[in-house]
Amino acid sequence: MDMNRDKIERPYVPYEPLATVLPVVKPATSRSRKVKILLVLLTAAATFGLNHCWRGLDTDLPSSTPSTRADPPEFDWNALEPAKTIRWTSCYSGQKCARLLLPLDYGTPDGPTTAIALRMLPATDKVNYKGPMLINPGGPGGSGTDLVARAGKNISAIVGPSFDILGFDPRGIGASTPSASCFESDSQRQLWELQEDHRLLNASDGSVDIARARQTLLGQRCEQKIGGEWGIARFMSTPDVARDMLEISQQLGHEKLQYWGFSYGSILGQYFSAIYPDKVGRVIIDGVYDGHNYRGALWNSNLADTDAVIDSFFTFCHQAGPEKCALYDSTPAKIRARFFAVLHAVEAQPVSIPNAEPPVLVTRKVLQSQLFRATYKPLAQFVVVADTVYALESGNQTALAALAPKIVPPTECKCADLEPWLASNEAFSPIACGDGDEIVYDREAYAKYYENLVASSQLAGPLWANSYLKCAEWRVRPKWRWTGPLGAKNTSHPLLLVSPRYDPVCPLSDAQAVQDRYAGSGLLIQESVGHCTLAAPSLCTAKHIRAYMENGTLPKAGTVCGVDELPFVGAVQDVRALSVEDTELLEAMKGLSAAVPTFGFGGL
């Protein structure tokens, strides 16, 4: 991966402060010390630590930017007749597709149905064939069929050629029908999104009232469009999807599930393993959110490590030097001060980019959102944040115009609608809010909730705080909601949990809590920053995943993997010293790092 592909050419000049209000630079905290320790561990482990190891998904919200493609789609899902058994049809150059009819309500097997879209990259090693491995990219709301398109070959290269890689679109999502869409078209959805308040959420001003009113209106519209006795919104719960996964596996001749789920996909893996502990084959959950916090509709454990990821931006920028980081300065603290100076400056006076097409206005919310999104994918996006801040700081309008699509996407009006299976959806609320405890909005309780989130992360808290409002204003309740244990004293095979050291929305502490609930499960920690282990390529991690899938081998307790590439810095070892097999594995992991789940604020 070329970390400098968007690099702005410039000579290095020692920074001279602008006439802006500078924030007070925080003294070294336990979190900043964590980042310094992490940097040492990352560098040392990546350089030397592979000797003890064997060794997301670009899913930025299913895109709300419609396509202008006039040609027929590569594959027309609507033309594929659904059936009650899996009937594969050739599709997408060597892959197989099907639409499987399953009951909307498993308690009413002869009632209405949902057509679940399946897309499979077949195993190439038929002699040692081990069956299908289902995948889920997160969300909730992510398309598994799309994940096969973007990452299927790399996933196959990691788990081994004896597995089919099978992506499915959960109920209401992607090519599965009926769709959880509350709008008539994606264009209509975009027009609604354009009405979003330009202010960050703040419990002390009217921004919460506006945000809540929008969620109330959207909830009412969704209740009309996808609610009702047999509306899809009542039948999208995670236990429903877990039951679908079991049916898919069994129809393909496998009594036990093989699965790799990312982000919200970790919730789906937890539910499946709790409801069907005797049906667990190989289950990997990556980027782990605490199922108890999720089911409580709390969304308040997520930001425990967000600031550690943000602080790593300043640390890695400094380590990389002026040739690789536009915002380089003599210490990480000075880089941090410069970032916050620009952030405060655009808060006081938003910056216009008149030469962008269309023109763009950079506000504090815009800049803060860009940084938070970047914490999901530091390898790819930290450099963009640095370039953006440097261009704002220096008033470089040419650079800002070029960067505009990465600052305020979308920056181009495309009014031709996507094929239905590529459009956005409103799946988050029927799944996440339906799975969760019912919430009744209370102004004082929300103010306290907001205060606690901001205490966890000053920058991410105001963005994440909308999750609570979504569920507080959602009224459609699922037909089947799992209220049993979210854990298992015994599963037919141990789960494998994998987690970065610092994940911006699924902290390691959540993974550790979940591991304790599933007896015998293993936890692999990767010394990285970003969302899911895929955010940073690690040969060590890839080898452990391969060993688990092929042989059922768990990493030894306490195993920690180093990484092979760092934000800004780039590669940390000479790949020429690797074997052909290891090189292929590492390249597959690098390919996956571009597919990290980034569902944004109020989604995983």
PDB file of N, CA and C in Angstrom, residues 71-150:
ATOM      1  N   ASP A  71     -25.068   1.175 -18.067  1.00  0.00           N
ATOM      2  CA  ASP A  71     -25.018  -0.184 -18.587  1.00  0.00           C
ATOM      3  C   ASP A  71     -25.769  -1.131 -17.661  1.00  0.00           C
ATOM      4  N   PRO A  72     -26.200  -2.295 -18.181  1.00  0.00           N
ATOM      5  CA  PRO A  72     -26.846  -3.280 -17.308  1.00  0.00           C
ATOM      6  C   PRO A  72     -25.882  -3.719 -16.221  1.00  0.00           C
ATOM      7  N   PRO A  73     -26.400  -4.070 -15.030  1.00  0.00           N
ATOM      8  CA  PRO A  73     -25.521  -4.520 -13.951  1.00  0.00           C
ATOM      9  C   PRO A  73     -24.813  -5.808 -14.333  1.00  0.00           C
ATOM     10  N   GLU A  74     -23.659  -6.049 -13.695  1.00  0.00           N
ATOM     11  CA  GLU A  74     -22.891  -7.256 -13.987  1.00  0.00           C
ATOM     12  C   GLU A  74     -23.702  -8.508 -13.691  1.00  0.00           C
ATOM     13  N   PHE A  75     -24.532  -8.428 -12.668  1.00  0.00           N
ATOM     14  CA  PHE A  75     -25.399  -9.555 -12.321  1.00  0.00           C
ATOM     15  C   PHE A  75     -26.695  -8.990 -11.767  1.00  0.00           C
ATOM     16  N   ASP A  76     -27.820  -9.453 -12.276  1.00  0.00           N
ATOM     17  CA  ASP A  76     -29.121  -8.944 -11.867  1.00  0.00           C
ATOM     18  C   ASP A  76     -29.720  -9.882 -10.820  1.00  0.00           C
ATOM     19  N   TRP A  77     -29.621  -9.484  -9.563  1.00  0.00           N
ATOM     20  CA  TRP A  77     -30.130 -10.320  -8.486  1.00  0.00           C
ATOM     21  C   TRP A  77     -31.635 -10.525  -8.593  1.00  0.00           C
ATOM     22  N   ASN A  78     -32.348  -9.511  -9.061  1.00  0.00           N
ATOM     23  CA  ASN A  78     -33.802  -9.623  -9.146  1.00  0.00           C
ATOM     24  C   ASN A  78     -34.248 -10.649 -10.180  1.00  0.00           C
ATOM     25  N   ALA A  79     -33.367 -10.949 -11.125  1.00  0.00           N
ATOM     26  CA  ALA A  79     -33.706 -11.942 -12.146  1.00  0.00           C
ATOM     27  C   ALA A  79     -33.454 -13.366 -11.668  1.00  0.00           C
ATOM     28  N   LEU A  80     -32.849 -13.517 -10.501  1.00  0.00           N
ATOM     29  CA  LEU A  80     -32.535 -14.841  -9.961  1.00  0.00           C
ATOM     30  C   LEU A  80     -33.709 -15.320  -9.108  1.00  0.00           C
ATOM     31  N   GLU A  81     -34.355 -16.378  -9.558  1.00  0.00           N
ATOM     32  CA  GLU A  81     -35.561 -16.855  -8.875  1.00  0.00           C
ATOM     33  C   GLU A  81     -35.206 -17.472  -7.525  1.00  0.00           C
ATOM     34  N   PRO A  82     -35.838 -17.005  -6.446  1.00  0.00           N
ATOM     35  CA  PRO A  82     -35.564 -17.592  -5.128  1.00  0.00           C
ATOM     36  C   PRO A  82     -36.229 -18.960  -4.987  1.00  0.00           C
ATOM     37  N   ALA A  83     -35.643 -19.813  -4.150  1.00  0.00           N
ATOM     38  CA  ALA A  83     -36.180 -21.153  -3.932  1.00  0.00           C
ATOM     39  C   ALA A  83     -35.970 -21.551  -2.483  1.00  0.00           C
ATOM     40  N   LYS A  84     -36.693 -22.578  -2.029  1.00  0.00           N
ATOM     41  CA  LYS A  84     -36.597 -23.037  -0.646  1.00  0.00           C
ATOM     42  C   LYS A  84     -35.376 -23.920  -0.402  1.00  0.00           C
ATOM     43  N   THR A  85     -34.690 -24.260  -1.468  1.00  0.00           N
ATOM     44  CA  THR A  85     -33.396 -24.936  -1.356  1.00  0.00           C
ATOM     45  C   THR A  85     -32.373 -24.119  -2.126  1.00  0.00           C
ATOM     46  N   ILE A  86     -31.108 -24.265  -1.754  1.00  0.00           N
ATOM     47  CA  ILE A  86     -30.057 -23.481  -2.414  1.00  0.00           C
ATOM     48  C   ILE A  86     -29.796 -24.027  -3.805  1.00  0.00           C
ATOM     49  N   ARG A  87     -30.041 -23.197  -4.804  1.00  0.00           N
ATOM     50  CA  ARG A  87     -29.820 -23.565  -6.201  1.00  0.00           C
ATOM     51  C   ARG A  87     -28.806 -22.598  -6.793  1.00  0.00           C
ATOM     52  N   TRP A  88     -27.578 -23.057  -6.914  1.00  0.00           N
ATOM     53  CA  TRP A  88     -26.502 -22.171  -7.348  1.00  0.00           C
ATOM     54  C   TRP A  88     -26.615 -21.841  -8.833  1.00  0.00           C
ATOM     55  N   THR A  89     -26.325 -20.589  -9.134  1.00  0.00           N
ATOM     56  CA  THR A  89     -26.238 -20.098 -10.509  1.00  0.00           C
ATOM     57  C   THR A  89     -24.874 -19.456 -10.691  1.00  0.00           C
ATOM     58  N   SER A  90     -24.227 -19.690 -11.827  1.00  0.00           N
ATOM     59  CA  SER A  90     -22.935 -19.056 -12.091  1.00  0.00           C
ATOM     60  C   SER A  90     -23.098 -17.544 -12.143  1.00  0.00           C
ATOM     61  N   CYS A  91     -22.148 -16.832 -11.545  1.00  0.00           N
ATOM     62  CA  CYS A  91     -22.227 -15.374 -11.501  1.00  0.00           C
ATOM     63  C   CYS A  91     -20.829 -14.803 -11.288  1.00  0.00           C
ATOM     64  N   TYR A  92     -20.651 -13.576 -11.622  1.00  0.00           N
ATOM     65  CA  TYR A  92     -19.438 -12.823 -11.313  1.00  0.00           C
ATOM     66  C   TYR A  92     -18.155 -13.606 -11.636  1.00  0.00           C
ATOM     67  N   SER A  93     -18.056 -14.131 -12.818  1.00  0.00           N
ATOM     68  CA  SER A  93     -16.811 -14.742 -13.315  1.00  0.00           C
ATOM     69  C   SER A  93     -16.253 -15.806 -12.384  1.00  0.00           C
ATOM     70  N   GLY A  94     -16.896 -16.937 -12.334  1.00  0.00           N
ATOM     71  CA  GLY A  94     -16.380 -18.066 -11.565  1.00  0.00           C
ATOM     72  C   GLY A  94     -16.955 -18.210 -10.173  1.00  0.00           C
ATOM     73  N   GLN A  95     -17.849 -17.322  -9.781  1.00  0.00           N
ATOM     74  CA  GLN A  95     -18.494 -17.441  -8.476  1.00  0.00           C
ATOM     75  C   GLN A  95     -19.890 -18.041  -8.640  1.00  0.00           C
ATOM     76  N   LYS A  96     -20.571 -18.255  -7.499  1.00  0.00           N
ATOM     77  CA  LYS A  96     -21.906 -18.842  -7.526  1.00  0.00           C
ATOM     78  C   LYS A  96     -22.848 -17.991  -6.686  1.00  0.00           C
ATOM     79  N   CYS A  97     -24.072 -17.831  -7.168  1.00  0.00           N
ATOM     80  CA  CYS A  97     -25.064 -17.021  -6.476  1.00  0.00           C
ATOM     81  C   CYS A  97     -26.370 -17.795  -6.336  1.00  0.00           C
ATOM     82  N   ALA A  98     -27.131 -17.455  -5.320  1.00  0.00           N
ATOM     83  CA  ALA A  98     -28.438 -18.071  -5.095  1.00  0.00           C
ATOM     84  C   ALA A  98     -29.273 -17.134  -4.246  1.00  0.00           C
ATOM     85  N   ARG A  99     -30.593 -17.344  -4.273  1.00  0.00           N
ATOM     86  CA  ARG A  99     -31.517 -16.650  -3.369  1.00  0.00           C
ATOM     87  C   ARG A  99     -32.334 -17.723  -2.667  1.00  0.00           C
ATOM     88  N   LEU A 100     -32.203 -17.758  -1.353  1.00  0.00           N
ATOM     89  CA  LEU A 100     -32.809 -18.812  -0.542  1.00  0.00           C
ATOM     90  C   LEU A 100     -34.033 -18.278   0.182  1.00  0.00           C
ATOM     91  N   LEU A 101     -35.190 -18.916  -0.032  1.00  0.00           N
ATOM     92  CA  LEU A 101     -36.422 -18.532   0.649  1.00  0.00           C
ATOM     93  C   LEU A 101     -36.448 -19.141   2.045  1.00  0.00           C
ATOM     94  N   LEU A 102     -36.561 -18.281   3.044  1.00  0.00           N
ATOM     95  CA  LEU A 102     -36.645 -18.723   4.434  1.00  0.00           C
ATOM     96  C   LEU A 102     -37.851 -18.049   5.102  1.00  0.00           C
ATOM     97  N   PRO A 103     -38.404 -18.663   6.139  1.00  0.00           N
ATOM     98  CA  PRO A 103     -39.570 -18.045   6.790  1.00  0.00           C
ATOM     99  C   PRO A 103     -39.212 -16.708   7.430  1.00  0.00           C
ATOM    100  N   LEU A 104     -40.094 -15.738   7.245  1.00  0.00           N
ATOM    101  CA  LEU A 104     -39.915 -14.503   8.011  1.00  0.00           C
ATOM    102  C   LEU A 104     -39.949 -14.819   9.498  1.00  0.00           C
ATOM    103  N   ASP A 105     -40.882 -15.680   9.877  1.00  0.00           N
ATOM    104  CA  ASP A 105     -41.051 -16.073  11.271  1.00  0.00           C
ATOM    105  C   ASP A 105     -40.897 -17.591  11.350  1.00  0.00           C
ATOM    106  N   TYR A 106     -39.833 -18.049  12.009  1.00  0.00           N
ATOM    107  CA  TYR A 106     -39.624 -19.493  12.099  1.00  0.00           C
ATOM    108  C   TYR A 106     -40.721 -20.187  12.904  1.00  0.00           C
ATOM    109  N   GLY A 107     -41.460 -19.409  13.686  1.00  0.00           N
ATOM    110  CA  GLY A 107     -42.608 -19.968  14.396  1.00  0.00           C
ATOM    111  C   GLY A 107     -43.817 -20.154  13.504  1.00  0.00           C
ATOM    112  N   THR A 108     -43.773 -19.562  12.301  1.00  0.00           N
ATOM    113  CA  THR A 108     -44.849 -19.701  11.314  1.00  0.00           C
ATOM    114  C   THR A 108     -44.210 -20.150  10.003  1.00  0.00           C
ATOM    115  N   PRO A 109     -43.769 -21.403   9.917  1.00  0.00           N
ATOM    116  CA  PRO A 109     -42.978 -21.849   8.768  1.00  0.00           C
ATOM    117  C   PRO A 109     -43.696 -21.764   7.431  1.00  0.00           C
ATOM    118  N   ASP A 110     -45.036 -21.771   7.437  1.00  0.00           N
ATOM    119  CA  ASP A 110     -45.793 -21.685   6.183  1.00  0.00           C
ATOM    120  C   ASP A 110     -46.259 -20.267   5.894  1.00  0.00           C
ATOM    121  N   GLY A 111     -45.751 -19.311   6.656  1.00  0.00           N
ATOM    122  CA  GLY A 111     -46.159 -17.924   6.470  1.00  0.00           C
ATOM    123  C   GLY A 111     -45.294 -17.203   5.443  1.00  0.00           C
ATOM    124  N   PRO A 112     -45.291 -15.872   5.477  1.00  0.00           N
ATOM    125  CA  PRO A 112     -44.483 -15.081   4.534  1.00  0.00           C
ATOM    126  C   PRO A 112     -42.999 -15.423   4.622  1.00  0.00           C
ATOM    127  N   THR A 113     -42.275 -15.145   3.559  1.00  0.00           N
ATOM    128  CA  THR A 113     -40.861 -15.522   3.475  1.00  0.00           C
ATOM    129  C   THR A 113     -39.975 -14.307   3.197  1.00  0.00           C
ATOM    130  N   THR A 114     -38.694 -14.512   3.403  1.00  0.00           N
ATOM    131  CA  THR A 114     -37.654 -13.570   2.981  1.00  0.00           C
ATOM    132  C   THR A 114     -36.711 -14.311   2.052  1.00  0.00           C
ATOM    133  N   ALA A 115     -36.236 -13.627   1.015  1.00  0.00           N
ATOM    134  CA  ALA A 115     -35.273 -14.221   0.079  1.00  0.00           C
ATOM    135  C   ALA A 115     -33.878 -13.734   0.451  1.00  0.00           C
ATOM    136  N   ILE A 116     -33.029 -14.651   0.905  1.00  0.00           N
ATOM    137  CA  ILE A 116     -31.680 -14.315   1.370  1.00  0.00           C
ATOM    138  C   ILE A 116     -30.690 -14.512   0.219  1.00  0.00           C
ATOM    139  N   ALA A 117     -29.964 -13.456  -0.109  1.00  0.00           N
ATOM    140  CA  ALA A 117     -28.991 -13.509  -1.204  1.00  0.00           C
ATOM    141  C   ALA A 117     -27.695 -14.151  -0.722  1.00  0.00           C
ATOM    142  N   LEU A 118     -27.170 -15.085  -1.495  1.00  0.00           N
ATOM    143  CA  LEU A 118     -25.927 -15.789  -1.186  1.00  0.00           C
ATOM    144  C   LEU A 118     -24.958 -15.613  -2.352  1.00  0.00           C
ATOM    145  N   ARG A 119     -23.710 -15.372  -2.038  1.00  0.00           N
ATOM    146  CA  ARG A 119     -22.664 -15.276  -3.071  1.00  0.00           C
ATOM    147  C   ARG A 119     -21.428 -16.010  -2.568  1.00  0.00           C
ATOM    148  N   MET A 120     -20.959 -16.957  -3.375  1.00  0.00           N
ATOM    149  CA  MET A 120     -19.895 -17.842  -2.916  1.00  0.00           C
ATOM    150  C   MET A 120     -18.703 -17.840  -3.861  1.00  0.00           C
ATOM    151  N   LEU A 121     -17.526 -17.723  -3.247  1.00  0.00           N
ATOM    152  CA  LEU A 121     -16.271 -17.942  -3.950  1.00  0.00           C
ATOM    153  C   LEU A 121     -15.870 -19.388  -3.654  1.00  0.00           C
ATOM    154  N   PRO A 122     -15.990 -20.301  -4.625  1.00  0.00           N
ATOM    155  CA  PRO A 122     -15.792 -21.729  -4.329  1.00  0.00           C
ATOM    156  C   PRO A 122     -14.355 -22.062  -3.941  1.00  0.00           C
ATOM    157  N   ALA A 123     -14.224 -23.071  -3.093  1.00  0.00           N
ATOM    158  CA  ALA A 123     -12.904 -23.586  -2.722  1.00  0.00           C
ATOM    159  C   ALA A 123     -12.201 -24.121  -3.956  1.00  0.00           C
ATOM    160  N   THR A 124     -10.907 -23.982  -3.992  1.00  0.00           N
ATOM    161  CA  THR A 124     -10.128 -24.503  -5.120  1.00  0.00           C
ATOM    162  C   THR A 124      -9.468 -25.834  -4.799  1.00  0.00           C
ATOM    163  N   ASP A 125      -9.335 -26.131  -3.503  1.00  0.00           N
ATOM    164  CA  ASP A 125      -8.758 -27.414  -3.094  1.00  0.00           C
ATOM    165  C   ASP A 125      -9.902 -28.375  -2.782  1.00  0.00           C
ATOM    166  N   LYS A 126     -10.326 -29.125  -3.787  1.00  0.00           N
ATOM    167  CA  LYS A 126     -11.453 -30.039  -3.616  1.00  0.00           C
ATOM    168  C   LYS A 126     -11.045 -31.316  -2.879  1.00  0.00           C
ATOM    169  N   VAL A 127      -9.774 -31.663  -2.943  1.00  0.00           N
ATOM    170  CA  VAL A 127      -9.304 -32.892  -2.291  1.00  0.00           C
ATOM    171  C   VAL A 127      -9.436 -32.770  -0.776  1.00  0.00           C
ATOM    172  N   ASN A 128      -9.071 -31.605  -0.234  1.00  0.00           N
ATOM    173  CA  ASN A 128      -9.116 -31.389   1.212  1.00  0.00           C
ATOM    174  C   ASN A 128     -10.290 -30.491   1.616  1.00  0.00           C
ATOM    175  N   TYR A 129     -11.351 -30.553   0.846  1.00  0.00           N
ATOM    176  CA  TYR A 129     -12.486 -29.647   1.023  1.00  0.00           C
ATOM    177  C   TYR A 129     -13.026 -29.674   2.449  1.00  0.00           C
ATOM    178  N   LYS A 130     -13.213 -28.459   3.044  1.00  0.00           N
ATOM    179  CA  LYS A 130     -13.677 -28.352   4.428  1.00  0.00           C
ATOM    180  C   LYS A 130     -15.002 -27.622   4.552  1.00  0.00           C
ATOM    181  N   GLY A 131     -15.606 -27.253   3.420  1.00  0.00           N
ATOM    182  CA  GLY A 131     -16.939 -26.672   3.472  1.00  0.00           C
ATOM    183  C   GLY A 131     -16.970 -25.160   3.421  1.00  0.00           C
ATOM    184  N   PRO A 132     -18.164 -24.585   3.623  1.00  0.00           N
ATOM    185  CA  PRO A 132     -18.320 -23.130   3.516  1.00  0.00           C
ATOM    186  C   PRO A 132     -17.925 -22.413   4.792  1.00  0.00           C
ATOM    187  N   MET A 133     -17.367 -21.216   4.640  1.00  0.00           N
ATOM    188  CA  MET A 133     -17.156 -20.305   5.759  1.00  0.00           C
ATOM    189  C   MET A 133     -17.975 -19.054   5.486  1.00  0.00           C
ATOM    190  N   LEU A 134     -18.979 -18.810   6.330  1.00  0.00           N
ATOM    191  CA  LEU A 134     -19.821 -17.637   6.172  1.00  0.00           C
ATOM    192  C   LEU A 134     -19.098 -16.408   6.727  1.00  0.00           C
ATOM    193  N   ILE A 135     -19.355 -15.256   6.127  1.00  0.00           N
ATOM    194  CA  ILE A 135     -18.706 -14.015   6.553  1.00  0.00           C
ATOM    195  C   ILE A 135     -19.747 -12.917   6.725  1.00  0.00           C
ATOM    196  N   ASN A 136     -19.462 -11.998   7.654  1.00  0.00           N
ATOM    197  CA  ASN A 136     -20.330 -10.846   7.875  1.00  0.00           C
ATOM    198  C   ASN A 136     -19.453  -9.617   8.109  1.00  0.00           C
ATOM    199  N   PRO A 137     -19.713  -8.499   7.367  1.00  0.00           N
ATOM    200  CA  PRO A 137     -18.819  -7.339   7.447  1.00  0.00           C
ATOM    201  C   PRO A 137     -19.133  -6.354   8.549  1.00  0.00           C
ATOM    202  N   GLY A 138     -20.245  -6.537   9.264  1.00  0.00           N
ATOM    203  CA  GLY A 138     -20.566  -5.600  10.328  1.00  0.00           C
ATOM    204  C   GLY A 138     -21.744  -4.722  10.009  1.00  0.00           C
ATOM    205  N   GLY A 139     -21.860  -3.641  10.741  1.00  0.00           N
ATOM    206  CA  GLY A 139     -22.966  -2.716  10.556  1.00  0.00           C
ATOM    207  C   GLY A 139     -23.626  -2.350  11.880  1.00  0.00           C
ATOM    208  N   PRO A 140     -24.801  -2.979  12.192  1.00  0.00           N
ATOM    209  CA  PRO A 140     -25.546  -3.857  11.291  1.00  0.00           C
ATOM    210  C   PRO A 140     -26.061  -3.093  10.073  1.00  0.00           C
ATOM    211  N   GLY A 141     -26.040  -3.778   8.953  1.00  0.00           N
ATOM    212  CA  GLY A 141     -26.470  -3.185   7.694  1.00  0.00           C
ATOM    213  C   GLY A 141     -25.523  -3.482   6.561  1.00  0.00           C
ATOM    214  N   GLY A 142     -24.420  -4.207   6.841  1.00  0.00           N
ATOM    215  CA  GLY A 142     -23.429  -4.496   5.818  1.00  0.00           C
ATOM    216  C   GLY A 142     -23.815  -5.693   4.969  1.00  0.00           C
ATOM    217  N   SER A 143     -23.407  -5.635   3.717  1.00  0.00           N
ATOM    218  CA  SER A 143     -23.720  -6.683   2.749  1.00  0.00           C
ATOM    219  C   SER A 143     -22.608  -7.710   2.676  1.00  0.00           C
ATOM    220  N   GLY A 144     -22.938  -8.966   2.945  1.00  0.00           N
ATOM    221  CA  GLY A 144     -21.952 -10.034   2.829  1.00  0.00           C
ATOM    222  C   GLY A 144     -21.625 -10.373   1.397  1.00  0.00           C
ATOM    223  N   THR A 145     -22.599 -10.227   0.488  1.00  0.00           N
ATOM    224  CA  THR A 145     -22.312 -10.498  -0.921  1.00  0.00           C
ATOM    225  C   THR A 145     -21.331  -9.469  -1.464  1.00  0.00           C
ATOM    226  N   ASP A 146     -21.461  -8.226  -1.004  1.00  0.00           N
ATOM    227  CA  ASP A 146     -20.524  -7.189  -1.427  1.00  0.00           C
ATOM    228  C   ASP A 146     -19.144  -7.431  -0.831  1.00  0.00           C
ATOM    229  N   LEU A 147     -19.101  -7.968   0.402  1.00  0.00           N
ATOM    230  CA  LEU A 147     -17.811  -8.276   1.012  1.00  0.00           C
ATOM    231  C   LEU A 147     -17.061  -9.338   0.210  1.00  0.00           C
ATOM    232  N   VAL A 148     -17.768 -10.302  -0.327  1.00  0.00           N
ATOM    233  CA  VAL A 148     -17.126 -11.298  -1.191  1.00  0.00           C
ATOM    234  C   VAL A 148     -16.507 -10.609  -2.403  1.00  0.00           C
ATOM    235  N   ALA A 149     -17.222  -9.628  -2.965  1.00  0.00           N
ATOM    236  CA  ALA A 149     -16.700  -8.905  -4.129  1.00  0.00           C
ATOM    237  C   ALA A 149     -15.413  -8.172  -3.790  1.00  0.00           C
ATOM    238  N   ARG A 150     -15.360  -7.539  -2.633  1.00  0.00           N
ATOM    239  CA  ARG A 150     -14.234  -6.682  -2.286  1.00  0.00           C
ATOM    240  C   ARG A 150     -13.084  -7.420  -1.627  1.00  0.00           C
TER     241      ARG A 150
END
